[in-house]
């Protein structure tokens, strides 16, 4: 029994999630011919930069986000960007996004100069996300919940963020029961995505390994990931 307010919340978040997508002219570049490690890294950097811009716009539309302390808004974005991008790229790689050019994206990630040790956990995560068959609402809510994680570095008003996240978790819990009646454990399985945290940790090492091989990031990625 989802309340009227909760239904309005889902509608607002889903609308924002659908409205803020990477422009076609950026994702189309993934289809171009060159497949060198350098070319793949450059393309992924461009797509990631565009994805961060889209993420910032989406976050501004999360009801309640803009009423948080300004510095906390930045801390939440910086702390969640990698995890939100794992979720988004997972949706693309599990063939949910026709615009994602799934095979090409996977190929470029595998051949972008990232060390082998990150491939296995990363693609295992992609596989487990694919098996969840999340609806668009669940994807949007899960991304929102990831962004509203209170225990990110430098977040000051922990409780304010926790209250917002709790509101979203309550909605997602009810939605899962409604949308996956045959699987009462579904919401708990979504919780298993705490793997996201370990991927976040791997990612920091990935960045260092790319950096040591003199890979350049864009100013926006440097700012959000505190590199260089
Ligand atoms: C700086 C680069 C080298 C990097 O560093 N770590 C990661 C990285 C990696 Cl390699 C994996 C997971 C997370 C990150 Cl940040 C990346 C590349 O990150 C991304 C981010 C986002 C997409 C992505 C999103 C949406 C769509 C989409 C649609 O919406 O229609 C269609 N195609 C999409 C592609 C791909 C790659």
Short mmCIF file of N, CA, C and O and ligand atoms in Angstrom, two decimals, residues 21-22 27 30 41 44-45 47-48 51 82 85-86 88-89 92 97 99-100 105 109 114 122 126 203 206-207 210 217 221 225, ligand 1:
data_model
loop_
_atom_site.label_atom_id
_atom_site.label_comp_id
_atom_site.label_asym_id
_atom_site.label_seq_id
_atom_site.Cartn_x
_atom_site.Cartn_y
_atom_site.Cartn_z
N UNK A 21 19.92 11.83 -19.46
CA UNK A 21 20.68 10.72 -20.05
C UNK A 21 21.84 11.32 -20.85
O UNK A 21 21.79 12.46 -21.26
N UNK A 22 22.86 10.51 -21.09
CA UNK A 22 23.99 10.95 -21.91
C UNK A 22 23.50 11.23 -23.34
O UNK A 22 22.75 10.43 -23.89
N UNK A 27 27.36 8.92 -26.85
CA UNK A 27 27.38 7.44 -26.81
C UNK A 27 27.66 6.87 -28.20
O UNK A 27 28.27 5.81 -28.31
N UNK A 30 31.10 5.65 -29.16
CA UNK A 30 31.59 4.33 -28.73
C UNK A 30 31.65 3.38 -29.93
O UNK A 30 32.35 2.38 -29.91
N UNK A 41 40.40 4.26 -23.74
CA UNK A 41 40.46 5.05 -22.50
C UNK A 41 39.89 6.45 -22.73
O UNK A 41 39.07 6.94 -21.93
N UNK A 44 36.08 6.26 -23.03
CA UNK A 44 35.46 5.99 -21.72
C UNK A 44 35.53 7.24 -20.85
O UNK A 44 34.60 7.55 -20.10
N UNK A 45 36.63 7.99 -20.96
CA UNK A 45 36.77 9.22 -20.20
C UNK A 45 35.72 10.23 -20.62
O UNK A 45 35.08 10.88 -19.78
N UNK A 47 32.79 9.55 -22.03
CA UNK A 47 31.46 9.08 -21.62
C UNK A 47 31.28 9.26 -20.12
O UNK A 47 30.24 9.72 -19.65
N UNK A 48 32.34 8.96 -19.36
CA UNK A 48 32.26 9.10 -17.89
C UNK A 48 32.03 10.56 -17.51
O UNK A 48 31.23 10.87 -16.63
N UNK A 51 28.58 11.40 -18.17
CA UNK A 51 27.72 10.72 -17.19
C UNK A 51 27.72 11.49 -15.86
O UNK A 51 26.68 11.62 -15.21
N UNK A 82 31.17 7.25 -8.43
CA UNK A 82 31.65 5.98 -8.97
C UNK A 82 30.57 4.91 -8.87
O UNK A 82 30.26 4.21 -9.83
N UNK A 85 27.82 5.38 -11.29
CA UNK A 85 28.24 5.05 -12.66
C UNK A 85 28.35 3.55 -12.86
O UNK A 85 28.10 3.05 -13.95
N UNK A 86 28.69 2.83 -11.79
CA UNK A 86 28.66 1.36 -11.90
C UNK A 86 27.21 0.92 -12.15
O UNK A 86 26.95 0.08 -13.00
N UNK A 88 24.77 2.66 -13.49
CA UNK A 88 24.30 3.07 -14.81
C UNK A 88 24.94 2.21 -15.90
O UNK A 88 24.24 1.72 -16.80
N UNK A 89 26.24 2.02 -15.83
CA UNK A 89 26.91 1.22 -16.86
C UNK A 89 26.44 -0.23 -16.78
O UNK A 89 26.33 -0.90 -17.81
N UNK A 92 23.40 -0.53 -18.80
CA UNK A 92 23.74 -0.54 -20.22
C UNK A 92 24.25 -1.93 -20.60
O UNK A 92 23.82 -2.53 -21.57
N UNK A 97 19.80 -0.79 -22.09
CA UNK A 97 19.81 0.52 -22.78
C UNK A 97 20.23 0.28 -24.23
O UNK A 97 21.41 0.08 -24.50
N UNK A 99 20.68 2.27 -26.43
CA UNK A 99 21.64 3.31 -26.87
C UNK A 99 23.05 3.01 -26.32
O UNK A 99 23.98 3.71 -26.60
N UNK A 100 23.13 1.97 -25.50
CA UNK A 100 24.40 1.76 -24.81
C UNK A 100 25.44 1.03 -25.63
O UNK A 100 26.61 1.04 -25.28
N UNK A 105 30.72 -1.31 -25.62
CA UNK A 105 31.10 -0.74 -24.32
C UNK A 105 31.90 -1.76 -23.52
O UNK A 105 32.98 -1.43 -22.99
N UNK A 109 35.77 -1.32 -22.25
CA UNK A 109 36.15 -1.35 -20.83
C UNK A 109 37.23 -2.41 -20.61
O UNK A 109 38.25 -2.16 -19.96
N UNK A 114 43.15 -1.14 -18.07
CA UNK A 114 42.93 -1.35 -16.63
C UNK A 114 43.49 -2.73 -16.30
O UNK A 114 43.45 -3.65 -17.12
N UNK A 122 34.57 -6.63 -11.35
CA UNK A 122 33.72 -5.68 -12.05
C UNK A 122 32.67 -6.39 -12.89
O UNK A 122 31.47 -6.12 -12.79
N UNK A 126 28.57 -6.74 -12.74
CA UNK A 126 27.68 -6.48 -13.86
C UNK A 126 26.72 -7.65 -14.07
O UNK A 126 25.54 -7.48 -14.32
N UNK A 203 38.14 0.87 -7.54
CA UNK A 203 38.19 1.95 -8.54
C UNK A 203 39.29 2.94 -8.21
O UNK A 203 40.01 3.41 -9.10
N UNK A 206 42.28 1.57 -9.49
CA UNK A 206 42.27 1.62 -10.97
C UNK A 206 42.77 2.98 -11.43
O UNK A 206 43.61 3.09 -12.31
N UNK A 207 42.23 4.02 -10.77
CA UNK A 207 42.61 5.38 -11.16
C UNK A 207 44.12 5.57 -10.99
O UNK A 207 44.78 6.13 -11.87
N UNK A 210 45.95 3.83 -13.76
CA UNK A 210 45.88 4.59 -15.00
C UNK A 210 46.79 5.80 -14.93
O UNK A 210 47.48 6.15 -15.84
N UNK A 217 42.88 12.64 -17.20
CA UNK A 217 41.42 12.69 -16.98
C UNK A 217 40.95 14.10 -17.28
O UNK A 217 41.74 15.03 -17.33
N UNK A 221 36.36 15.13 -13.91
CA UNK A 221 36.66 13.85 -13.26
C UNK A 221 37.74 14.04 -12.19
O UNK A 221 37.67 13.46 -11.12
N UNK A 225 36.88 13.04 -8.43
CA UNK A 225 37.63 11.89 -7.93
C UNK A 225 38.92 12.29 -7.21
O UNK A 225 39.73 11.45 -6.87
C1 LIG B 1 37.45 7.78 -16.81
C2 LIG B 1 37.05 6.44 -17.41
C3 LIG B 1 38.23 5.74 -18.09
C4 LIG B 1 36.49 5.56 -16.33
O1 LIG B 1 37.12 5.38 -15.12
N1 LIG B 1 36.37 4.52 -14.40
C5 LIG B 1 35.28 4.17 -15.11
C6 LIG B 1 34.25 3.26 -14.69
C7 LIG B 1 34.19 1.98 -15.21
CL1 LIG B 1 35.37 1.49 -16.38
C8 LIG B 1 33.18 1.09 -14.83
C9 LIG B 1 32.23 1.51 -13.90
C10 LIG B 1 32.28 2.81 -13.34
C11 LIG B 1 33.30 3.67 -13.75
CL2 LIG B 1 33.36 5.26 -13.10
C12 LIG B 1 35.33 4.82 -16.35
C13 LIG B 1 34.32 4.72 -17.44
O2 LIG B 1 33.07 4.99 -16.80
C14 LIG B 1 31.89 4.87 -17.49
C15 LIG B 1 30.81 5.60 -17.00
C16 LIG B 1 29.57 5.55 -17.66
C17 LIG B 1 29.38 4.78 -18.80
C18 LIG B 1 28.09 4.82 -19.51
C19 LIG B 1 26.96 5.34 -18.87
C20 LIG B 1 25.73 5.45 -19.52
C21 LIG B 1 25.63 5.04 -20.84
C22 LIG B 1 24.56 5.03 -21.79
C23 LIG B 1 23.18 5.52 -21.63
O3 LIG B 1 22.83 5.98 -20.50
O4 LIG B 1 22.41 5.44 -22.61
C24 LIG B 1 25.05 4.51 -22.97
N2 LIG B 1 26.38 4.19 -22.76
C25 LIG B 1 26.74 4.51 -21.48
C26 LIG B 1 27.98 4.39 -20.84
C27 LIG B 1 30.48 4.04 -19.28
C28 LIG B 1 31.72 4.07 -18.62
#
